[in-house]
């Protein structure tokens, strides 16, 4: 399906990878791993055709449908959520127009035995087959089902995309890609903007996905659940493991141990050889042996050892100047986008030295509140920054803040002032930008490198308030741990927006939960909060629930009667919906049989004895397809209604 042959990519004399080769077969699911900057994102861009290799070739079948979700992309705006999502069916819509055009042309012709007439018939049959394969008749139902799976509500479908956060708009782009049903799927960190429910939905989707998949992710569980094979990019080479991620980690450890043993043996040989050369260089009786060993060293291919375990992200934020006791506070703060209320009546106070987390579903207002606190958004109410507070802000979307046209060093140079200018290279070195790395253009950096560069900018000024919005996005596992340790040692005040439970554990001492337009304060760490709420995971935290009161020891007779009547009414509704679903399914089956029969007749008009000049046949054909589409749409609505009723029934048991 995908063939990567001797591919080399170079930037300014630096080889990102050299003559790598591997193949991805049909229906194979491959995890692409490696340290930040190893070239994972670049390789996906090459396969997607958005970049070209320095040498080598990437090949795949012609006319193949390819879906590519990059880390950062231009997000669509101006349309409703559903209208934007339905753009995924542009091919299907065009095909339907072609079918209608061909049907009309065939119906108006009388040259039934001409080559042109037969050509039109064959073309119509091909279009119909293709249209049926793409499930064009159920486009609306497919779009709604996918959006619901990715966490949208039905009430969101008519809202403009501009009302949603970047994470939610990225979900729309993902929905469009999935709905196009590509035969090759390239996903670069797709879970960065998903809550846990949506990650589970995407996992389930990818498990049944029939095409070829290349996935970049720093989520170990996601890789294990979705991929069957792991390709590691390291030191400019590609290492292929026919196992999921967890088993790859074990095999890689064994490979590195073998690598280190071979490296030590080679270094011993080199050392002994050099000693021999130096000892006998000027002895005529040994000149032949000396020359032989010199040539041997020249021909020797030096073994390289992975640098992952040798390089250390060494971050330490500068000492924070002392601020006032109250660093920031909110009183009756409210924010809306148009008619959509994000939150209201928000009140809190954050004191000097506290480390707090904003948690909750995407779109509940965590980023919005962060931007309000740093003065980037208008709002209603009062939000104050305390005395002598200087804040540093890390945003989710680094493309909006970094200049792609300049180098890493120039990025730091533009904001550095005073004595810190003498430490710019040291600071960049702490973030693994060493040697020629500082001269790289920002546009060639990976997502993880961009995050490290943005974090480095925060160190150029001694802030006493850090506001970090999803700082671990795109960072590998080791970098997450190092960043966490740096923040633990930070002596200022910290506000962090994150869905990463492990990252927040031990880092924060207060939780602000954003949910249903409100903000609730919880004292203690993240696991204290989860235990207090009797939540086992963020999946439960991020799901909007309607909980039944189960702790009431006694109920009045009136209460019991009300519950009985509610159960009776819901059971009645469930039976009604189930009966209607059964009826609709029978009709769908009949329409599918009728359409299949008419397709066969169209394919062999002379044998079937139909008159292609008779508009009645084509009218019946189109009517059957229309009825099928309506029945499929009704079936989707009924299935959703049944699920809601069954869930409601469980809550009042």
XYZ file of C-alpha atoms in Angstrom:
653
model
C 0.000 0.000 0.000
C 2.753 2.480 1.049
C 6.368 1.940 0.024
C 9.158 4.106 1.469
C 12.343 3.454 -0.509
C 15.772 4.818 0.493
C 14.299 8.144 1.675
C 16.681 10.839 2.904
C 15.667 14.251 4.282
C 18.261 16.968 4.873
C 17.964 20.478 6.309
C 20.919 22.800 5.804
C 23.442 19.986 5.671
C 21.839 18.102 8.567
C 20.354 14.679 7.756
C 17.073 14.177 9.620
C 17.043 10.563 8.434
C 19.149 8.721 5.877
C 18.002 6.141 3.309
C 15.189 4.731 5.418
C 12.999 2.037 3.896
C 9.903 0.147 4.987
C 6.465 -0.798 3.668
C 2.970 -0.545 5.085
C 0.606 -3.213 3.800
C -3.116 -2.956 3.207
C -5.132 -2.790 6.468
C -1.946 -2.631 8.553
C -1.930 -0.329 11.629
C 1.504 1.095 12.408
C 2.645 3.268 15.316
C 5.392 5.743 14.431
C 7.547 6.531 17.496
C 10.778 8.281 18.430
C 12.050 11.204 20.457
C 10.866 14.739 19.634
C 12.647 15.973 16.529
C 13.394 12.504 15.156
C 11.339 13.225 12.033
C 7.997 11.523 12.702
C 5.860 14.472 11.591
C 8.139 15.114 8.614
C 7.694 11.520 7.449
C 3.891 11.830 7.579
C 4.127 15.060 5.550
C 6.213 13.243 2.951
C 3.642 10.450 2.663
C 0.803 13.002 2.482
C 2.603 14.806 -0.354
C 3.006 18.049 1.615
C 6.805 17.820 1.487
C 9.395 16.217 -0.765
C 12.369 14.063 0.270
C 15.922 15.124 -0.489
C 16.384 11.742 -2.161
C 14.557 8.457 -2.431
C 10.905 7.862 -3.235
C 7.543 7.230 -1.591
C 5.016 5.334 -3.668
C 1.422 4.182 -3.301
C -1.393 3.185 -5.675
C -2.863 5.898 -7.877
C -6.254 7.434 -7.055
C -5.992 6.241 -3.459
C -8.016 8.184 -0.884
C -5.671 9.534 1.799
C -6.682 11.256 5.051
C -4.098 13.343 6.911
C -4.581 15.010 10.317
C -1.532 17.175 11.135
C -0.607 18.461 14.586
C -1.442 22.012 13.598
C -3.794 23.089 10.841
C -5.827 26.014 9.606
C -9.201 25.595 11.261
C -12.369 26.264 9.305
C -14.847 28.914 10.404
C -18.065 30.585 9.350
C -20.279 27.540 8.851
C -22.324 25.533 11.306
C -20.740 22.418 12.801
C -22.908 20.077 10.702
C -22.507 22.065 7.454
C -18.736 22.130 7.890
C -18.673 18.399 8.574
C -20.818 17.638 5.512
C -18.059 19.108 3.330
C -16.486 15.676 3.746
C -19.104 14.400 1.286
C -18.199 16.776 -1.536
C -17.181 13.784 -3.692
C -20.466 12.068 -2.927
C -22.481 15.204 -3.692
C -20.695 15.649 -7.029
C -21.287 11.993 -7.800
C -25.017 12.352 -7.072
C -25.141 15.290 -9.468
C -23.433 13.159 -12.128
C -25.919 10.328 -11.549
C -28.838 12.738 -11.933
C -27.315 14.193 -15.116
C -26.671 10.771 -16.645
C -30.139 9.527 -15.699
C -31.742 12.514 -17.395
C -29.577 12.131 -20.495
C -30.355 8.406 -20.802
C -34.065 9.022 -20.364
C -34.120 11.510 -23.250
C -32.180 9.370 -25.760
C -33.665 6.867 -28.211
C -30.513 5.372 -29.735
C -30.728 2.306 -27.483
C -28.245 0.184 -29.418
C -25.564 2.783 -30.068
C -22.102 2.630 -28.487
C -22.642 6.041 -26.877
C -25.857 4.829 -25.209
C -24.138 1.723 -23.831
C -21.240 3.902 -22.644
C -23.665 6.111 -20.707
C -25.356 3.043 -19.187
C -21.993 1.634 -18.051
C -20.956 5.016 -16.666
C -24.210 5.330 -14.730
C -23.749 1.836 -13.295
C -20.183 2.685 -12.188
C -21.331 5.911 -10.537
C -24.191 4.118 -8.771
C -21.847 1.423 -7.491
C -19.405 4.030 -6.280
C -22.201 6.065 -4.695
C -23.514 2.995 -2.918
C -20.004 2.084 -1.732
C -19.571 5.535 -0.197
C -23.006 5.347 1.470
C -23.901 8.660 -0.085
C -27.593 8.271 0.736
C -26.855 8.366 4.467
C -24.409 11.292 4.552
C -26.342 13.277 7.153
C -26.765 10.275 9.431
C -23.060 9.384 9.173
C -21.995 12.953 9.959
C -24.247 13.127 13.008
C -23.086 9.749 14.321
C -19.407 10.729 13.989
C -19.888 14.126 15.651
C -21.748 12.497 18.549
C -18.926 9.992 18.941
C -16.373 12.817 19.125
C -18.253 14.468 21.985
C -20.599 16.955 20.280
C -24.223 17.326 21.314
C -27.104 17.543 18.852
C -27.662 21.102 20.003
C -24.113 21.899 18.805
C -24.818 20.945 15.180
C -26.333 24.312 14.241
C -23.796 26.443 16.152
C -21.084 28.283 14.163
C -17.637 26.699 14.383
C -16.253 30.038 15.582
C -18.024 29.540 18.934
C -15.857 26.501 19.707
C -12.382 26.252 21.168
C -9.453 25.133 19.029
C -9.689 21.613 20.428
C -13.333 21.212 19.429
C -12.713 22.672 15.961
C -9.890 20.172 15.528
C -12.458 17.451 16.245
C -14.558 18.736 13.344
C -11.545 18.361 11.049
C -10.995 14.829 12.361
C -14.673 14.007 11.743
C -14.358 15.225 8.129
C -11.298 13.051 7.575
C -12.951 9.928 9.018
C -16.150 10.488 7.022
C -14.205 10.582 3.756
C -13.372 6.906 4.492
C -9.775 7.137 3.302
C -7.917 3.989 2.346
C -4.805 5.393 4.036
C -5.092 7.291 7.326
C -2.238 9.447 8.687
C -2.828 10.768 12.212
C -0.329 13.034 13.996
C -1.113 13.194 17.728
C -4.920 12.917 17.273
C -5.599 12.575 21.032
C -4.095 15.954 21.957
C -7.447 17.690 21.596
C -9.743 14.876 22.728
C -11.219 14.134 26.125
C -11.148 10.582 27.377
C -14.627 9.604 26.135
C -13.728 10.729 22.632
C -10.365 8.946 22.791
C -12.242 5.726 23.580
C -14.611 6.327 20.655
C -11.666 6.935 18.314
C -9.962 3.788 19.609
C -13.073 1.736 18.830
C -13.310 3.306 15.369
C -9.681 2.598 14.505
C -9.906 -0.991 15.744
C -12.488 -1.698 13.034
C -10.929 0.593 10.401
C -10.226 -1.433 7.261
C -7.572 0.763 5.643
C -3.876 1.347 6.357
C -3.012 3.477 9.388
C 0.149 5.379 10.343
C -0.198 6.899 13.813
C 2.003 9.241 15.851
C 1.102 9.394 19.536
C 2.721 9.776 22.944
C -0.242 8.000 24.567
C 1.022 4.494 25.375
C -2.400 2.948 25.987
C -3.765 4.407 22.741
C -0.857 2.978 20.741
C -1.248 -0.443 22.369
C -4.985 -0.547 21.723
C -4.859 0.623 18.117
C -1.576 -0.482 16.466
C -0.105 -3.899 15.646
C 3.364 -2.779 14.552
C 5.872 -0.129 15.679
C 8.387 1.782 13.533
C 10.944 3.796 15.497
C 12.883 6.728 14.022
C 16.216 7.133 15.810
C 19.588 8.599 14.827
C 18.463 9.017 11.218
C 17.438 5.368 10.837
C 14.158 3.440 10.939
C 13.811 0.352 13.131
C 10.867 -1.931 12.390
C 9.212 -3.973 15.157
C 6.292 -6.276 14.283
C 4.713 -5.750 17.708
C 2.547 -3.143 19.556
C 4.156 -0.376 21.605
C 4.555 -2.113 25.000
C 6.333 -5.107 23.467
C 8.408 -2.710 21.347
C 9.686 -1.019 24.524
C 10.991 -4.363 25.777
C 12.554 -5.289 22.443
C 14.101 -1.831 22.086
C 15.715 -2.144 25.503
C 17.239 -5.439 24.421
C 18.396 -3.859 21.135
C 20.041 -0.959 22.935
C 21.830 -3.350 25.322
C 23.167 -5.238 22.310
C 24.037 -1.890 20.719
C 25.961 -0.805 23.819
C 27.810 -4.133 24.025
C 28.806 -3.892 20.359
C 29.802 -0.245 20.849
C 32.028 -1.055 23.852
C 33.643 -3.955 21.986
C 34.311 -1.756 18.968
C 35.751 1.029 21.120
C 38.087 -1.527 22.744
C 39.209 -2.698 19.284
C 39.751 0.910 18.166
C 41.721 1.730 21.317
C 43.940 -1.367 20.985
C 44.489 -0.683 17.291
C 45.437 2.958 17.898
C 47.843 1.872 20.645
C 49.491 -0.567 18.230
C 49.774 2.123 15.550
C 51.330 4.647 17.940
C 53.711 2.072 19.402
C 55.077 0.761 16.103
C 54.489 3.713 13.744
C 58.198 4.377 13.293
C 59.457 0.792 13.245
C 60.298 -0.368 9.745
C 59.701 -4.037 10.583
C 56.110 -3.242 11.555
C 55.259 -0.787 8.781
C 53.094 -3.266 6.879
C 51.045 -4.130 9.978
C 50.728 -0.438 10.913
C 49.449 0.510 7.458
C 47.045 -2.428 7.517
C 45.554 -1.290 10.833
C 45.285 2.335 9.659
C 43.311 1.161 6.631
C 41.153 -1.039 8.885
C 40.232 1.974 11.038
C 39.426 4.033 7.936
C 37.067 1.326 6.651
C 35.439 0.669 10.020
C 31.786 1.742 10.299
C 31.438 3.325 13.721
C 28.543 1.948 15.770
C 26.179 4.635 17.029
C 24.131 4.341 20.198
C 20.680 5.911 20.597
C 20.907 9.268 22.288
C 17.528 9.072 23.998
C 18.899 7.908 27.306
C 21.950 10.154 27.110
C 20.304 13.546 26.612
C 18.504 15.171 29.495
C 15.984 18.000 29.416
C 17.349 20.157 32.214
C 14.753 22.837 32.983
C 14.864 25.139 35.970
C 12.721 28.243 36.009
C 14.381 31.423 37.321
C 13.620 32.633 40.830
C 10.247 34.372 40.940
C 10.097 37.924 42.358
C 7.785 38.261 45.343
C 4.208 39.199 44.523
C 1.326 40.270 46.722
C -0.524 37.694 48.827
C -3.406 37.503 46.330
C -2.038 36.742 42.856
C -5.356 36.759 40.985
C -9.056 36.713 41.778
C -12.398 36.577 40.012
C -15.739 37.972 41.216
C -18.983 37.170 39.383
C -17.124 36.661 36.098
C -19.253 35.649 33.112
C -18.396 34.998 29.478
C -20.487 34.245 26.410
C -19.734 33.857 22.716
C -22.817 35.190 21.004
C -25.809 33.465 22.561
C -23.708 30.609 23.900
C -22.943 30.949 27.612
C -19.538 29.558 28.617
C -19.781 30.265 32.368
C -21.257 32.766 34.798
C -21.016 33.844 38.470
C -17.416 32.572 38.697
C -15.677 33.501 41.930
C -12.249 32.362 43.146
C -9.018 33.645 44.652
C -5.506 32.245 44.043
C -2.792 33.087 46.566
C 0.967 33.452 46.208
C 2.804 30.137 45.758
C -0.299 28.045 45.051
C -0.313 25.559 42.184
C -3.821 24.992 40.807
C -5.354 23.071 37.943
C -8.269 23.916 35.657
C -9.981 20.636 34.677
C -13.115 19.655 32.776
C -14.371 18.877 29.275
C -12.999 20.714 26.266
C -15.102 23.790 25.551
C -16.218 24.312 29.162
C -14.124 27.491 29.459
C -10.719 26.519 30.872
C -8.728 28.247 28.122
C -11.227 31.111 28.087
C -10.697 31.770 31.805
C -6.911 31.556 31.335
C -7.044 34.206 28.615
C -9.326 36.398 30.741
C -6.798 36.299 33.597
C -3.942 37.442 31.367
C -6.037 40.194 29.780
C -6.632 38.731 26.301
C -10.454 38.522 26.388
C -13.350 40.811 27.301
C -15.772 39.570 29.952
C -18.433 40.600 32.423
C -17.643 40.890 36.125
C -14.320 41.549 37.852
C -11.016 39.712 37.260
C -7.917 41.159 38.928
C -4.209 40.460 38.863
C -2.566 41.167 42.225
C 0.222 43.548 43.238
C 3.628 43.111 41.544
C 2.434 40.108 39.474
C 4.176 39.390 36.173
C 2.624 36.542 34.194
C 3.947 34.189 31.535
C 1.417 32.457 29.301
C 1.820 29.200 27.389
C -0.951 28.743 24.812
C -2.249 25.552 23.224
C -1.727 26.673 19.628
C 1.889 27.616 19.223
C 1.494 28.413 15.513
C -0.233 31.611 16.562
C 2.727 32.730 18.688
C 5.870 31.511 16.908
C 7.308 33.135 13.791
C 7.961 30.351 11.269
C 10.325 32.471 9.170
C 13.054 32.932 11.801
C 15.460 30.575 13.565
C 15.277 29.085 17.047
C 18.012 31.444 18.278
C 16.342 34.488 16.678
C 13.065 33.557 18.425
C 14.799 33.789 21.790
C 16.841 36.818 20.775
C 13.697 38.832 19.961
C 12.395 38.617 23.536
C 15.607 38.417 25.596
C 16.660 41.576 27.442
C 19.394 42.509 29.901
C 21.792 39.983 31.403
C 19.690 37.041 30.238
C 21.015 37.602 26.701
C 24.312 36.068 27.800
C 22.486 32.879 28.781
C 20.357 32.340 25.639
C 22.369 29.383 24.338
C 22.475 27.835 27.810
C 18.697 28.108 28.086
C 18.215 26.601 24.602
C 20.673 23.846 25.489
C 18.581 23.005 28.537
C 15.678 22.418 26.128
C 17.796 20.158 23.884
C 18.507 22.813 21.222
C 22.241 22.277 20.870
C 24.893 23.074 18.310
C 23.378 23.588 14.864
C 19.858 23.054 16.265
C 19.697 26.739 17.250
C 20.004 27.728 13.574
C 16.967 25.669 12.483
C 13.994 27.610 11.139
C 10.938 27.409 13.361
C 8.900 26.106 10.413
C 10.858 22.817 10.345
C 10.427 22.087 14.066
C 8.273 19.221 15.270
C 5.311 19.780 17.574
C 7.371 18.725 20.583
C 10.248 21.032 19.614
C 7.811 23.933 19.204
C 6.482 23.315 22.701
C 10.012 23.204 24.115
C 10.859 26.474 22.352
C 7.725 28.174 23.705
C 8.595 26.951 27.209
C 12.148 28.268 26.775
C 10.699 31.730 26.055
C 9.004 31.654 29.446
C 12.389 31.355 31.134
C 13.743 34.587 29.734
C 11.891 36.683 32.257
C 11.452 35.939 35.966
C 7.671 35.546 36.024
C 5.956 34.909 39.329
C 2.740 33.633 37.715
C 2.797 30.917 35.048
C -0.423 30.135 33.142
C 0.121 26.945 31.122
C -2.573 25.683 28.751
C -1.992 22.003 27.891
C 1.827 22.280 28.125
C 2.336 18.515 27.676
C 0.755 18.353 24.208
C 3.296 16.900 21.746
C 5.878 16.231 24.487
C 7.283 12.732 24.822
C 7.009 10.784 28.062
C 10.435 11.774 29.414
C 9.968 15.455 28.622
C 6.651 15.449 30.499
C 8.391 14.126 33.623
C 11.206 16.677 33.401
C 8.785 19.583 32.910
C 6.791 18.415 35.911
C 9.918 18.374 38.100
C 10.804 21.904 36.954
C 7.327 23.155 37.876
C 7.526 21.430 41.266
C 10.662 23.488 41.965
C 9.119 26.722 40.650
C 8.669 29.102 43.602
C 5.983 31.254 41.997
C 2.270 30.670 41.378
C 1.069 28.165 38.790
C -2.214 27.755 36.888
C -2.203 24.734 34.579
C -4.906 23.529 32.198
C -4.564 19.813 31.579
C -6.373 16.507 31.061
C -3.242 14.580 31.988
C -3.955 12.929 35.345
C -0.433 11.642 35.895
C 1.093 15.033 35.090
C -1.175 16.786 37.623
C -0.604 14.219 40.390
C 1.623 15.732 43.081
C 1.964 19.006 41.140
C -1.195 20.907 42.151
C -2.852 21.449 45.523
C -6.171 22.894 44.374
C -8.584 21.970 41.582
C -11.051 24.221 39.771
C -13.620 22.111 37.951
C -15.281 23.678 34.884
C -18.659 22.090 34.220
C -22.140 23.143 33.071
C -21.338 26.855 33.040
C -19.993 26.849 36.604
C -16.577 26.669 38.280
C -16.249 24.670 41.505
C -13.286 24.742 43.882
C -11.807 21.539 45.340
C -8.988 21.623 47.914
C -6.275 18.985 47.515
C -4.529 17.144 44.712
C -6.032 15.596 41.614
C -6.487 12.120 43.099
C -7.991 13.602 46.285
C -10.497 15.302 44.030
C -11.230 12.106 42.103
C -11.683 10.052 45.251
C -13.910 12.702 46.785
C -16.128 12.615 43.769
C -15.871 8.808 43.617
C -14.492 9.044 40.115
C -12.074 6.502 38.791
C -11.022 8.427 35.732
C -11.467 11.603 33.796
C -13.895 9.699 31.641
C -16.440 10.061 34.375
C -15.355 13.605 35.134
C -15.781 14.728 31.535
C -19.142 13.069 30.994
C -22.174 15.166 31.736
C -24.286 13.076 34.016
C -27.687 13.100 35.516
C -27.305 11.145 38.732
C -30.145 9.577 40.557
C -30.308 9.970 44.295
C -29.444 6.528 45.621
C -28.521 7.394 49.180
C -31.952 8.207 50.458
C -32.818 5.503 52.998
C -36.567 6.012 52.947
C -39.047 7.192 50.402
C -42.573 8.263 50.907
C -45.431 6.410 49.281
C -45.872 9.393 47.011
C -42.211 9.191 45.900
C -42.568 5.471 45.187
C -45.688 6.066 43.121
C -44.008 8.801 41.070
C -41.018 6.560 40.330
C -43.329 3.676 39.351
C -45.282 5.920 36.986
C -42.048 7.258 35.442
C -40.738 3.725 34.853
C -44.077 2.664 33.364
C -44.133 5.607 30.962
C -40.506 5.100 29.873
C -41.086 1.346 29.352
C -44.077 2.236 27.163
C -41.935 4.638 25.112
C -39.160 2.027 24.777
C -41.590 -0.598 23.445
C -43.001 1.927 20.975
C -39.543 2.885 19.676
C -38.403 -0.755 19.463
C -41.504 -1.662 17.427
C -40.908 1.246 15.076
C -37.223 0.258 14.665
C -38.320 -3.263 13.700
C -40.719 -1.840 11.088
C -38.091 0.502 9.676
C -35.506 -2.290 9.450
C -37.940 -4.427 7.423
C -38.568 -1.508 5.050
C -34.823 -0.869 4.705
C -34.240 -4.518 3.830
C -37.018 -4.425 1.211
C -35.760 -1.172 -0.379
C -32.212 -2.562 -0.539
C -33.486 -5.696 -2.315
C -35.556 -3.608 -4.745
C -32.627 -1.310 -5.566
C -30.270 -4.265 -6.040
C -32.788 -5.842 -8.434
C -33.113 -2.603 -10.433
C -29.303 -2.241 -10.537
C -29.086 -5.697 -12.120
C -31.732 -4.755 -14.679
C -29.884 -1.557 -15.568
C -26.676 -3.492 -16.038
C -28.389 -5.909 -18.486
C -31.353 -3.989 -19.997
C -31.883 -6.332 -22.966
C -31.883 -9.531 -20.888
C -34.143 -8.032 -18.228
C -36.597 -6.770 -20.826
C -36.892 -3.237 -19.492
C -37.517 -0.240 -21.700
C -34.806 2.286 -20.923
C -36.889 4.946 -22.634
C -39.589 4.465 -20.054
C -39.233 7.227 -17.465
C -41.444 5.277 -15.063
C -38.622 2.803 -14.345
C -36.115 5.542 -13.531
C -38.670 7.416 -11.430
C -39.252 4.224 -9.419
C -35.507 3.732 -9.117
C -34.912 7.236 -7.757
C -37.948 7.009 -5.479
C -36.647 3.758 -3.952
C -33.251 5.313 -3.247
C -34.889 8.363 -1.713
C -37.104 6.209 0.481
C -34.052 4.179 1.570
C -32.200 7.327 2.575
C -35.195 8.534 4.584
C -35.554 5.145 6.292
C -31.832 5.093 7.177
C -32.090 8.570 8.642
C -35.143 7.581 10.675
C -33.364 4.423 11.884
C -30.421 6.511 13.144
C -32.756 8.902 14.996
C -34.733 6.036 16.521
C -31.576 4.240 17.656
C -30.339 7.390 19.361
C -33.756 7.916 20.992
C -33.753 4.306 22.232
C -30.298 4.700 23.790
C -31.442 7.837 25.631
C -34.574 6.125 26.924
C -32.642 3.061 28.111
C -30.119 5.252 29.919
C -32.933 7.228 31.508
C -34.588 3.977 32.588
C -31.380 2.867 34.353
C -31.205 6.097 36.351
C -34.612 5.620 37.994
C -34.303 1.922 38.856
